[in-house]
PDB file of C-alpha atoms and ligand atoms in Angstrom:
ATOM      1  CA  MET A 934      59.648 -10.441 -27.776  1.00 85.00           C
ATOM      2  CA  PHE A 935      61.267  -8.990 -24.655  1.00 88.00           C
ATOM      3  CA  ILE A 936      58.728  -8.659 -21.812  1.00 93.00           C
ATOM      4  CA  PRO A 937      60.510  -7.422 -18.686  1.00 95.00           C
ATOM      5  CA  LYS A 938      59.563  -8.579 -15.203  1.00 97.00           C
ATOM      6  CA  ARG A 939      60.752  -5.308 -13.733  1.00 97.00           C
ATOM      7  CA  ILE A 940      61.530  -1.789 -14.948  1.00 97.00           C
ATOM      8  CA  TYR A 941      63.854   0.625 -13.202  1.00 97.00           C
ATOM      9  CA  ILE A 942      63.296   4.305 -13.949  1.00 96.00           C
ATOM     10  CA  LYS A 943      65.962   6.941 -13.401  1.00 95.00           C
ATOM     11  CA  ARG A 944      64.669  10.176 -11.907  1.00 93.00           C
ATOM     12  CA  ASP A 945      65.346  12.373 -14.966  1.00 93.00           C
ATOM     13  CA  SER A 946      63.265  10.044 -17.123  1.00 96.00           C
ATOM     14  CA  ARG A 947      60.286   9.677 -14.802  1.00 95.00           C
ATOM     15  CA  TYR A 948      57.991  12.149 -16.546  1.00 96.00           C
ATOM     16  CA  ASP A 949      59.215  11.770 -20.126  1.00 97.00           C
ATOM     17  CA  ALA A 950      56.564  10.885 -22.722  1.00 97.00           C
ATOM     18  CA  LYS A 951      58.662   7.953 -23.965  1.00 97.00           C
ATOM     19  CA  THR A 952      58.799   6.511 -20.438  1.00 98.00           C
ATOM     20  CA  LYS A 953      54.999   6.560 -20.240  1.00 97.00           C
ATOM     21  CA  ASP A 954      54.821   4.975 -23.670  1.00 97.00           C
ATOM     22  CA  ILE A 955      57.229   2.154 -22.687  1.00 97.00           C
ATOM     23  CA  LEU A 956      55.347   1.494 -19.444  1.00 97.00           C
ATOM     24  CA  ALA A 957      51.988   1.349 -21.222  1.00 97.00           C
ATOM     25  CA  ARG A 958      53.328  -1.157 -23.736  1.00 96.00           C
ATOM     26  CA  VAL A 959      54.976  -3.342 -21.094  1.00 96.00           C
ATOM     27  CA  ARG A 960      51.839  -3.350 -18.930  1.00 97.00           C
ATOM     28  CA  MET A 961      49.794  -4.586 -21.914  1.00 96.00           C
ATOM     29  CA  CYS A 962      52.003  -7.684 -22.070  1.00 96.00           C
ATOM     30  CA  ASN A 963      52.774  -8.033 -18.373  1.00 97.00           C
ATOM     31  CA  PRO A 964      50.227  -6.334 -16.069  1.00 97.00           C
ATOM     32  CA  GLY A 965      52.263  -7.500 -13.060  1.00 97.00           C
ATOM     33  CA  VAL A 966      55.485  -5.750 -14.113  1.00 97.00           C
ATOM     34  CA  VAL A 967      57.326  -4.303 -11.109  1.00 97.00           C
ATOM     35  CA  ILE A 968      58.143  -0.586 -11.485  1.00 97.00           C
ATOM     36  CA  ILE A 969      61.035   0.723  -9.396  1.00 96.00           C
ATOM     37  CA  ASN A 970      61.667   4.472  -9.326  1.00 95.00           C
ATOM     38  CA  LEU A 971      65.341   5.126  -8.710  1.00 94.00           C
ATOM     39  CA  ASP A 972      65.913   7.950  -6.330  1.00 83.00           C
ATOM     40  CA  PRO A 973      68.287   9.816  -6.576  1.00 79.00           C
ATOM     41  CA  GLY A 974      68.786   7.959  -9.815  1.00 68.00           C
ATOM     42  CA  ILE A 975      71.545   5.490  -9.092  1.00 80.00           C
ATOM     43  CA  PHE A 976      70.948   1.906 -10.093  1.00 87.00           C
ATOM     44  CA  LYS A 977      72.196  -0.805  -7.700  1.00 89.00           C
ATOM     45  CA  TYR A 978      71.802  -4.522  -8.206  1.00 91.00           C
ATOM     46  CA  PRO A 979      69.833  -6.431  -5.568  1.00 92.00           C
ATOM     47  CA  VAL A 980      72.092  -9.454  -6.272  1.00 93.00           C
ATOM     48  CA  LYS A 981      75.862  -9.856  -5.919  1.00 91.00           C
ATOM     49  CA  SER A 982      77.547 -12.344  -8.229  1.00 88.00           C
ATOM     50  CA  PRO A 983      78.288 -11.388 -11.865  1.00 85.00           C
ATOM     51  CA  ARG A 984      76.165 -14.318 -13.069  1.00 85.00           C
ATOM     52  CA  ASP A 985      73.184 -13.299 -10.913  1.00 90.00           C
ATOM     53  CA  LYS A 986      73.554  -9.706 -12.099  1.00 89.00           C
ATOM     54  CA  PHE A 987      73.564 -10.880 -15.682  1.00 88.00           C
ATOM     55  CA  LEU A 988      70.442 -13.032 -15.192  1.00 89.00           C
ATOM     56  CA  HIS A 989      68.689 -10.284 -13.221  1.00 93.00           C
ATOM     57  CA  MET A 990      69.223  -7.839 -16.042  1.00 91.00           C
ATOM     58  CA  LYS A 991      67.942 -10.293 -18.656  1.00 91.00           C
ATOM     59  CA  GLU A 992      64.535  -9.883 -17.008  1.00 94.00           C
ATOM     60  CA  SER A 993      64.857  -6.121 -16.467  1.00 96.00           C
ATOM     61  CA  ALA A 994      65.280  -2.807 -18.207  1.00 96.00           C
ATOM     62  CA  ILE A 995      66.445   0.581 -16.966  1.00 96.00           C
ATOM     63  CA  ILE A 996      64.785   3.640 -18.466  1.00 97.00           C
ATOM     64  CA  SER A 997      67.271   6.463 -18.581  1.00 96.00           C
ATOM     65  CA  ARG A 998      68.253   9.501 -20.605  1.00 96.00           C
ATOM     66  CA  ARG A 999      71.263   9.004 -22.816  1.00 94.00           C
ATOM     67  CA  ILE A1000      73.842  11.663 -21.993  1.00 91.00           C
ATOM     68  CA  SER A1001      76.526  10.721 -24.503  1.00 88.00           C
ATOM     69  CA  PRO A1002      75.867  11.184 -28.254  1.00 88.00           C
ATOM     70  CA  PHE A1003      73.429   8.831 -29.987  1.00 92.00           C
ATOM     71  CA  ILE A1004      75.696   8.687 -33.036  1.00 92.00           C
ATOM     72  CA  THR A1005      79.429   8.129 -32.824  1.00 89.00           C
ATOM     73  CA  THR A1006      82.293   7.092 -35.077  1.00 85.00           C
ATOM     74  CA  PHE A1007      83.480   3.560 -34.399  1.00 83.00           C
ATOM     75  CA  ALA A1008      87.185   3.008 -33.830  1.00 75.00           C
ATOM     76  CA  SER A1009      87.733  -0.585 -34.807  1.00 72.00           C
ATOM     77  CA  PRO A1010      90.203  -2.309 -32.507  1.00 72.00           C
ATOM     78  CA  GLY A1011      93.331  -4.086 -33.678  1.00 70.00           C
ATOM     79  CA  ASP A1012      95.842  -3.516 -36.403  1.00 71.00           C
ATOM     80  CA  ILE A1013      93.596  -3.528 -39.450  1.00 71.00           C
ATOM     81  CA  VAL A1014      92.844  -1.225 -42.338  1.00 69.00           C
ATOM     82  CA  GLU A1015      89.813   0.774 -41.342  1.00 72.00           C
ATOM     83  CA  ASP A1016      86.691   2.185 -42.904  1.00 78.00           C
ATOM     84  CA  LEU A1017      84.718   4.979 -41.292  1.00 83.00           C
ATOM     85  CA  THR A1018      81.843   3.238 -39.545  1.00 86.00           C
ATOM     86  CA  THR A1019      79.092   5.178 -37.823  1.00 88.00           C
ATOM     87  CA  ILE A1020      77.233   3.700 -34.848  1.00 90.00           C
ATOM     88  CA  LEU A1021      73.677   4.627 -33.920  1.00 93.00           C
ATOM     89  CA  ASN A1022      72.990   3.725 -30.272  1.00 92.00           C
ATOM     90  CA  LEU A1023      69.234   3.417 -29.846  1.00 92.00           C
ATOM     91  CA  GLY A1024      69.579   1.270 -26.736  1.00 89.00           C
ATOM     92  CA  TRP A1025      72.250  -0.359 -24.633  1.00 88.00           C
ATOM     93  CA  MET A1026      72.850  -4.093 -24.322  1.00 87.00           C
ATOM     94  CA  CYS A1027      70.422  -6.677 -25.491  1.00 83.00           C
ATOM     95  CA  ALA A1028      67.551  -8.582 -23.959  1.00 81.00           C
ATOM     96  CA  ALA A1029      68.406 -11.839 -25.700  1.00 84.00           C
ATOM     97  CA  ASN A1030      70.705 -14.511 -24.318  1.00 82.00           C
ATOM     98  CA  CYS A1031      72.575 -16.113 -27.205  1.00 86.00           C
ATOM     99  CA  GLU A1032      75.261 -18.438 -25.873  1.00 85.00           C
ATOM    100  CA  PHE A1033      77.875 -17.492 -28.446  1.00 87.00           C
ATOM    101  CA  CYS A1034      77.514 -13.716 -28.022  1.00 84.00           C
ATOM    102  CA  TYR A1035      80.632 -11.832 -26.903  1.00 78.00           C
ATOM    103  CA  LEU A1036      78.393  -9.365 -25.056  1.00 76.00           C
ATOM    104  CA  GLN A1037      77.757 -12.119 -22.508  1.00 74.00           C
ATOM    105  CA  THR A1038      81.146 -11.465 -20.952  1.00 71.00           C
ATOM    106  CA  ASN A1039      82.586  -8.307 -22.490  1.00 68.00           C
ATOM    107  CA  GLN A1040      80.177  -5.573 -21.526  1.00 66.00           C
ATOM    108  CA  THR A1041      78.343  -4.337 -18.471  1.00 72.00           C
ATOM    109  CA  PRO A1042      74.983  -6.147 -18.487  1.00 81.00           C
ATOM    110  CA  GLU A1043      72.799  -3.104 -17.725  1.00 89.00           C
ATOM    111  CA  HIS A1044      70.052  -2.990 -20.280  1.00 92.00           C
ATOM    112  CA  TYR A1045      69.057   0.606 -21.021  1.00 94.00           C
ATOM    113  CA  LEU A1046      66.072   2.028 -22.894  1.00 96.00           C
ATOM    114  CA  TYR A1047      66.375   5.737 -23.612  1.00 97.00           C
ATOM    115  CA  SER A1048      63.526   8.094 -22.738  1.00 97.00           C
ATOM    116  CA  ASN A1049      65.097  10.934 -24.776  1.00 97.00           C
ATOM    117  CA  ILE A1050      65.431   8.822 -27.906  1.00 96.00           C
ATOM    118  CA  SER A1051      63.741  11.537 -29.988  1.00 95.00           C
ATOM    119  CA  ASP A1052      66.975  13.556 -29.531  1.00 92.00           C
ATOM    120  CA  ALA A1053      68.577  11.045 -31.905  1.00 94.00           C
ATOM    121  CA  GLU A1054      66.437  12.329 -34.790  1.00 94.00           C
ATOM    122  CA  LYS A1055      68.336  15.580 -35.302  1.00 91.00           C
ATOM    123  CA  PHE A1056      71.610  13.627 -35.425  1.00 93.00           C
ATOM    124  CA  ILE A1057      70.191  11.065 -37.864  1.00 94.00           C
ATOM    125  CA  ARG A1058      69.075  13.913 -40.152  1.00 94.00           C
ATOM    126  CA  VAL A1059      72.606  15.331 -40.463  1.00 94.00           C
ATOM    127  CA  ALA A1060      74.480  11.998 -40.358  1.00 93.00           C
ATOM    128  CA  PRO A1061      75.081  11.505 -44.135  1.00 93.00           C
ATOM    129  CA  VAL A1062      76.603  14.953 -44.733  1.00 95.00           C
ATOM    130  CA  ALA A1063      78.482  14.820 -41.433  1.00 95.00           C
ATOM    131  CA  HIS A1064      79.921  11.476 -42.543  1.00 93.00           C
ATOM    132  CA  ALA A1065      81.182  13.045 -45.801  1.00 94.00           C
ATOM    133  CA  ALA A1066      82.692  15.958 -43.848  1.00 95.00           C
ATOM    134  CA  ILE A1067      84.462  13.563 -41.448  1.00 94.00           C
ATOM    135  CA  LEU A1068      85.920  11.629 -44.395  1.00 93.00           C
ATOM    136  CA  THR A1069      87.135  14.970 -45.749  1.00 94.00           C
ATOM    137  CA  ILE A1070      88.860  15.761 -42.459  1.00 95.00           C
ATOM    138  CA  TRP A1071      90.552  12.341 -42.548  1.00 93.00           C
ATOM    139  CA  THR A1072      91.776  13.100 -46.095  1.00 93.00           C
ATOM    140  CA  GLN A1073      92.939  16.564 -45.068  1.00 93.00           C
ATOM    141  CA  ILE A1074      94.970  15.120 -42.168  1.00 95.00           C
ATOM    142  CA  SER A1075      96.502  12.616 -44.563  1.00 94.00           C
ATOM    143  CA  TYR A1076      97.453  15.408 -47.002  1.00 92.00           C
ATOM    144  CA  SER A1077      98.956  17.511 -44.252  1.00 94.00           C
ATOM    145  CA  LEU A1078     101.075  14.575 -43.025  1.00 94.00           C
ATOM    146  CA  LYS A1079     101.851  13.577 -46.615  1.00 93.00           C
ATOM    147  CA  ARG A1080     101.152   9.870 -46.046  1.00 93.00           C
ATOM    148  CA  ALA A1081      98.257   7.451 -46.309  1.00 91.00           C
ATOM    149  CA  LEU A1082      96.414   6.839 -43.032  1.00 89.00           C
ATOM    150  CA  LEU A1083      94.953   3.340 -43.055  1.00 86.00           C
ATOM    151  CA  LYS A1084      93.541   3.636 -39.545  1.00 86.00           C
ATOM    152  CA  ILE A1085      91.471   6.474 -38.158  1.00 87.00           C
ATOM    153  CA  PRO A1086      94.087   8.955 -36.913  1.00 89.00           C
ATOM    154  CA  GLU A1087      94.277   9.924 -33.263  1.00 88.00           C
ATOM    155  CA  GLY A1088      91.875  12.731 -32.407  1.00 91.00           C
ATOM    156  CA  LEU A1089      89.532  12.234 -35.352  1.00 92.00           C
ATOM    157  CA  LEU A1090      86.918  10.302 -33.350  1.00 90.00           C
ATOM    158  CA  GLU A1091      86.449  13.057 -30.770  1.00 91.00           C
ATOM    159  CA  THR A1092      86.574  15.698 -33.499  1.00 94.00           C
ATOM    160  CA  SER A1093      83.894  13.777 -35.443  1.00 93.00           C
ATOM    161  CA  ASP A1094      81.585  13.704 -32.451  1.00 91.00           C
ATOM    162  CA  GLU A1095      81.970  17.460 -31.940  1.00 93.00           C
ATOM    163  CA  LEU A1096      81.428  18.140 -35.638  1.00 95.00           C
ATOM    164  CA  ARG A1097      78.219  16.065 -35.633  1.00 93.00           C
ATOM    165  CA  VAL A1098      76.870  18.100 -32.705  1.00 92.00           C
ATOM    166  CA  LYS A1099      77.679  21.323 -34.571  1.00 94.00           C
ATOM    167  CA  PHE A1100      75.920  20.056 -37.717  1.00 95.00           C
ATOM    168  CA  ALA A1101      72.869  19.030 -35.653  1.00 92.00           C
ATOM    169  CA  GLU A1102      72.712  22.411 -33.899  1.00 92.00           C
ATOM    170  CA  ALA A1103      72.948  24.260 -37.219  1.00 93.00           C
ATOM    171  CA  GLY A1104      70.605  21.830 -39.010  1.00 92.00           C
ATOM    172  CA  ILE A1105      73.132  21.203 -41.789  1.00 95.00           C
ATOM    173  CA  ASN A1106      71.794  18.439 -44.013  1.00 90.00           C
ATOM    174  CA  THR A1107      72.663  19.285 -47.614  1.00 95.00           C
ATOM    175  CA  ASP A1108      76.002  18.966 -49.408  1.00 94.00           C
ATOM    176  CA  ASP A1109      76.094  22.708 -50.180  1.00 95.00           C
ATOM    177  CA  GLU A1110      75.527  23.651 -46.542  1.00 95.00           C
ATOM    178  CA  ALA A1111      78.159  21.143 -45.447  1.00 95.00           C
ATOM    179  CA  VAL A1112      80.731  22.494 -47.924  1.00 94.00           C
ATOM    180  CA  ASP A1113      80.037  26.090 -46.831  1.00 94.00           C
ATOM    181  CA  PHE A1114      80.382  25.082 -43.196  1.00 95.00           C
ATOM    182  CA  TYR A1115      83.558  23.137 -43.866  1.00 93.00           C
ATOM    183  CA  TYR A1116      85.408  25.919 -45.638  1.00 93.00           C
ATOM    184  CA  SER A1117      84.345  28.539 -43.122  1.00 93.00           C
ATOM    185  CA  HIS A1118      85.266  26.361 -40.113  1.00 95.00           C
ATOM    186  CA  GLN A1119      88.640  24.977 -41.155  1.00 94.00           C
ATOM    187  CA  GLU A1120      90.453  26.676 -38.322  1.00 96.00           C
ATOM    188  CA  TRP A1121      87.870  25.441 -35.788  1.00 96.00           C
ATOM    189  CA  ILE A1122      88.303  21.882 -37.129  1.00 96.00           C
ATOM    190  CA  PHE A1123      92.084  22.213 -37.037  1.00 96.00           C
ATOM    191  CA  ASN A1124      92.012  23.443 -33.427  1.00 96.00           C
ATOM    192  CA  LEU A1125      89.773  20.527 -32.440  1.00 95.00           C
ATOM    193  CA  LEU A1126      92.243  18.091 -33.980  1.00 96.00           C
ATOM    194  CA  GLN A1127      95.091  19.751 -32.097  1.00 95.00           C
ATOM    195  CA  LYS A1128      93.102  19.591 -28.870  1.00 95.00           C
ATOM    196  CA  ASN A1129      92.072  15.947 -29.354  1.00 94.00           C
ATOM    197  CA  SER A1130      95.445  14.586 -30.488  1.00 93.00           C
ATOM    198  CA  LYS A1131      98.840  14.640 -28.803  1.00 91.00           C
ATOM    199  CA  GLU A1132     100.535  13.621 -32.055  1.00 89.00           C
ATOM    200  CA  TYR A1133      98.980  15.826 -34.699  1.00 91.00           C
ATOM    201  CA  ARG A1134     101.261  18.854 -34.856  1.00 92.00           C
ATOM    202  CA  VAL A1135     101.392  20.602 -38.221  1.00 93.00           C
ATOM    203  CA  SER A1136     101.092  24.192 -39.337  1.00 93.00           C
ATOM    204  CA  TYR A1137      97.539  25.384 -39.963  1.00 93.00           C
ATOM    205  CA  ILE A1138      98.295  27.728 -42.840  1.00 92.00           C
ATOM    206  CA  ALA A1139     101.153  25.801 -44.455  1.00 92.00           C
ATOM    207  CA  ASP A1140      99.836  22.235 -44.096  1.00 92.00           C
ATOM    208  CA  PHE A1141      96.094  22.190 -43.405  1.00 92.00           C
ATOM    209  CA  TYR A1142      94.257  25.227 -44.731  1.00 91.00           C
ATOM    210  CA  VAL A1143      92.641  24.803 -48.150  1.00 88.00           C
ATOM    211  CA  ASP A1144      91.938  27.911 -50.228  1.00 86.00           C
ATOM    212  CA  ARG A1145      88.349  27.540 -51.462  1.00 82.00           C
ATOM    213  CA  ASP A1146      89.032  29.408 -54.729  1.00 77.00           C
ATOM    214  CA  ILE A1147      92.128  27.401 -55.552  1.00 68.00           C
ATOM    215  CA  GLY A1148      91.120  24.134 -53.832  1.00 60.00           C
ATOM    216  CA  THR A1149      94.599  23.154 -52.710  1.00 60.00           C
ATOM    217  CA  CYS A1150      96.753  23.351 -49.600  1.00 56.00           C
ATOM    218  CA  LYS A1151      99.342  26.134 -49.556  1.00 55.00           C
ATOM    219  CA  SER A1152     102.174  23.621 -49.508  1.00 52.00           C
ATOM    220  CA  GLU A1153     101.129  21.975 -52.795  1.00 52.00           C
TER     221      GLU A1153
HETATM  222  S1  LIG B 235      73.950 -12.257 -30.552  1.00 72.01           S
HETATM  223 FE1  LIG B 235      74.188 -11.019 -28.688  1.00 72.01          FE
HETATM  224  S2  LIG B 235      73.494  -8.961 -29.288  1.00 72.01           S
HETATM  225 FE2  LIG B 235      72.727 -10.398 -30.824  1.00 72.01          FE
HETATM  226  S3  LIG B 235      70.660 -10.966 -30.123  1.00 72.01           S
HETATM  227 FE3  LIG B 235      72.074 -12.508 -29.287  1.00 72.01          FE
HETATM  228  S4  LIG B 235      72.630 -11.729 -27.241  1.00 72.01           S
HETATM  229 FE4  LIG B 235      71.737 -10.016 -28.378  1.00 72.01          FE
END
């Protein structure tokens, strides 16, 4: 069990219910925990060397609000055939210290706990249907380019993140709602792909648009 020696709290998180909950739980296990309120919210290490920073953070946690999305699409690195993997970020970094772990050297060591973690719930609720919609976009890009795309095409990751936000805002969590949204927002999706990709340049009507009654692209 991770029992921190010290907790840093960013200013935006100071009065969040989750922050109070975390502090109460830590104090039960370590009544002497040091609480450091960050003002104006910037975290600075009290030690200098990368190794000391790493060790310092293994005894610490920073409570913060997560600004970027809690759920994202993972772009796997390297030249490999890819599946569409969804990542749920409920925290950042890890309190453990396994010798073999690549996180020991490959990531910033700051260990974050999120005080707005309840915001993740609305994204979790829509994640399955959003996932199906994102796979559909991938297929639609492939059809419009008339070739198989074994890796996630450029621009789809950013488009996926924006689509997930839209689904969460609209509370779309059934297949029927997702299909309705998809057909009525094809142009919006297409414009996002154009905005997020320098390479994806096809005609909306001729190559991308699918007629709901016919179910095919115009070019087919
Ligand atoms: S392998 Fe890495 S991420 Fe997993 S528990 Fe160990 S240190 Fe944490």
